[in-house]
Every structure is written in structure tokens, then in C-alpha cells.
Amino acid sequence: MTRWPIPQAMKQALEAAQAAAGAGEVPVGAVVVKGDTVIAVAANATRVPPDPTGHAEIRALRDAAAKLGDERLTGCDLYVTLEPCAMCAGAISHARIARLYYAASDPKGGAVEHGTRVFEHKQCLHRPEVYAGMGEEEAAKLLRTFFKDRR
Amino acid sequence: MTRWPIPQAMKQALEAAQAAAGAGEVPVGAVVVKGDTVIAVAANATRVPPDPTGHAEIRALRDAAAKLGDERLTGCDLYVTLEPCAMCAGAISHARIARLYYAASDPKGGAVEHGTRVFEHKQCLHRPEVYAGMGEEEAAKLLRTFFKDRR
């Protein structure tokens, strides 16, 4: 079977996720790009340093805002290996991300196509374009392996 | 008219909000306490440094987790001057905050009693006890004055 190639930014997000697993963190990775330029790459890191907000998306958005010198990442896109939770979807909206690409869906914790569906509320001030599924097998496999190894 | 006194932690959150206004940031403040001990005090800071996730709640939770050396703030309470948004409500849940006290309601951006109502979804893994309204006049006045002065 021939599959569409995974975009370079999603490959980098998957690599970041893989590295997180090696560090004992839940393997999720995120990349912020502006056009063809990678602005920030981050992995999930909630254990070291201890940070309940240390999801890959939050860390990538913070880093990108610091680098670009603007709290609004207008024109930037976010690639992440897992469907964002409510916290991260809210942050994506605050950051004015133009396009959100995520790999695996997350029925348990996702808040884009599941649960709170943050972007679908009238209250949501900025909605990114959303694309899902590219790289989902790779992203889901990283998570499955991680949790299987920890049982 | 006699009013109930505002709890000390909410007073500190209001002071942090006031300080934020002086720095040109939207005046919202948050305090994390454990029993009678103040663990972290933070104000909204999204402009300096530029950080789309720099809401008072996120900054207080991150600081508290760093200080306590644990991503889970079990047994801690959060006082905040404004109803948390979806991002912050998600973070409060991740952080396992025991009790959430907020002053003013936020029909536009709040996600506790408005909009996405993050804690009411089956998907939400941890729900704090929620108390609202104490200090609401003071908190709302800070916000009204801030936005009036900027018009």
C-alpha cells in the first residue's frame, strides 16, 4: 500500500515524541512552523521539571512566542502527534494558530473532535483550520508501546 | 450593608491583579495555597514576556509545581479573580487542584459555568470543588477600569 508521505514538521513532532518516551514522559511531540521555517520543537515534559501544564503544545507555543517576540503566533501552524486536550486547544486559540495538524485522535482526552470540542463553541474567539490523521499510526504506536512497557 | 470578609488568599490574588494592570497586563491574579500556606502568587502576563499561555492560573500552577516538586498539586486550592478559560480549567484539572475559588464570572471567556464547561464533561478526569463570587465586585472593577482606560 502506498501512503502519502508524512510532512517534515510532523516527522519532527514524532521524533520529539520518541525522545520524550526515552525520558520517561508520555510520548507526544509538537512543532510550530511559519511557512517553511521551524520556529519551535517541543515534547511533553510534565515530570521533569514538574509542570502540570507541560504538554508538548504548550511548550512549543511558549517557545515560539518567546522566539518571535509576540504572544500572537499569527500565520504560524502547529503540528502535534496527538489530538490536543482542552488546555492545549484553549492555548492554540489564544495563540492565534492558523492551522492545526494532529496525528492520532484521542477519544479519552482530546478536546477538538471529542469532549469539550473547544473550537466549536460560539465563545471561541479564534479557530484554526484543523487537519487530522497524517502520521496517526506512528503516533499511536509510540503511545501504545510506552504504556505497554509501563504496565 | 455588611459583607462577608474576602479570604486572605483572594485578597492576594486581587493585589496581584492590580499589579498586572499597572504593568499593562489584563488584571487577573491567582494564588495557590496548601492549607494555610501560600505556595504561589501570580498575575496575568501574556505581553512581557510574550506568552499566549501566560494567564495567572497557568503561571501560579507552574510555579507551585516547581516549588513543591510535583506536577500534581494534590490537596492544594486555587484562588483566582476571574472565571478560568478552557485552557486554565484544563490545567486546573491536570494539576489535581482540590478547590477552585474564583471571584468574577466571565460569560465571554469563562469555561467553568459558561461555554465549554470543562469540568462538566464525562471526559474530565479530575474535577475540583468550585466556589464562585467572593470578591467579584473588586475583581470586576479592576477589569472594567483597565479596559475603560484603554479605549
Short mmCIF file of N, CA and C in Angstrom, two decimals, chain A residues 4 7 12 37 41 47 86 112 134-135 137 141 144:
data_model
loop_
_atom_site.label_atom_id
_atom_site.label_comp_id
_atom_site.label_asym_id
_atom_site.label_seq_id
_atom_site.Cartn_x
_atom_site.Cartn_y
_atom_site.Cartn_z
N TRP A 4 0.55 8.51 1.59
CA TRP A 4 1.08 9.84 1.39
C TRP A 4 2.25 10.03 2.35
N PRO A 7 4.42 14.89 6.39
CA PRO A 7 5.13 16.17 6.25
C PRO A 7 6.33 16.25 7.20
N GLN A 12 9.20 15.66 12.57
CA GLN A 12 9.95 16.23 13.70
C GLN A 12 9.15 16.11 15.00
N THR A 37 9.69 27.62 7.76
CA THR A 37 10.65 27.74 8.87
C THR A 37 10.13 27.12 10.15
N VAL A 41 10.29 23.35 18.49
CA VAL A 41 10.03 21.91 18.60
C VAL A 41 10.00 21.59 20.09
N ARG A 47 6.89 15.73 33.98
CA ARG A 47 7.53 15.16 35.17
C ARG A 47 8.82 15.89 35.52
N ALA A 86 -8.27 20.01 26.31
CA ALA A 86 -8.94 21.31 26.47
C ALA A 86 -7.93 22.42 26.77
N VAL A 112 -10.81 18.43 20.60
CA VAL A 112 -11.06 19.03 19.29
C VAL A 112 -12.26 18.33 18.65
N MET A 134 -2.73 12.45 9.65
CA MET A 134 -1.47 12.15 8.99
C MET A 134 -0.39 11.80 10.02
N GLY A 135 0.08 10.55 9.97
CA GLY A 135 1.05 10.09 10.96
C GLY A 135 0.39 9.42 12.16
N GLU A 137 -0.79 6.44 12.70
CA GLU A 137 -0.31 5.10 13.07
C GLU A 137 0.98 5.19 13.87
N LYS A 141 1.31 4.27 17.82
CA LYS A 141 2.21 3.17 18.18
C LYS A 141 3.17 3.60 19.30
N ARG A 144 1.11 3.51 22.48
CA ARG A 144 0.80 2.12 22.89
C ARG A 144 2.02 1.45 23.51
#
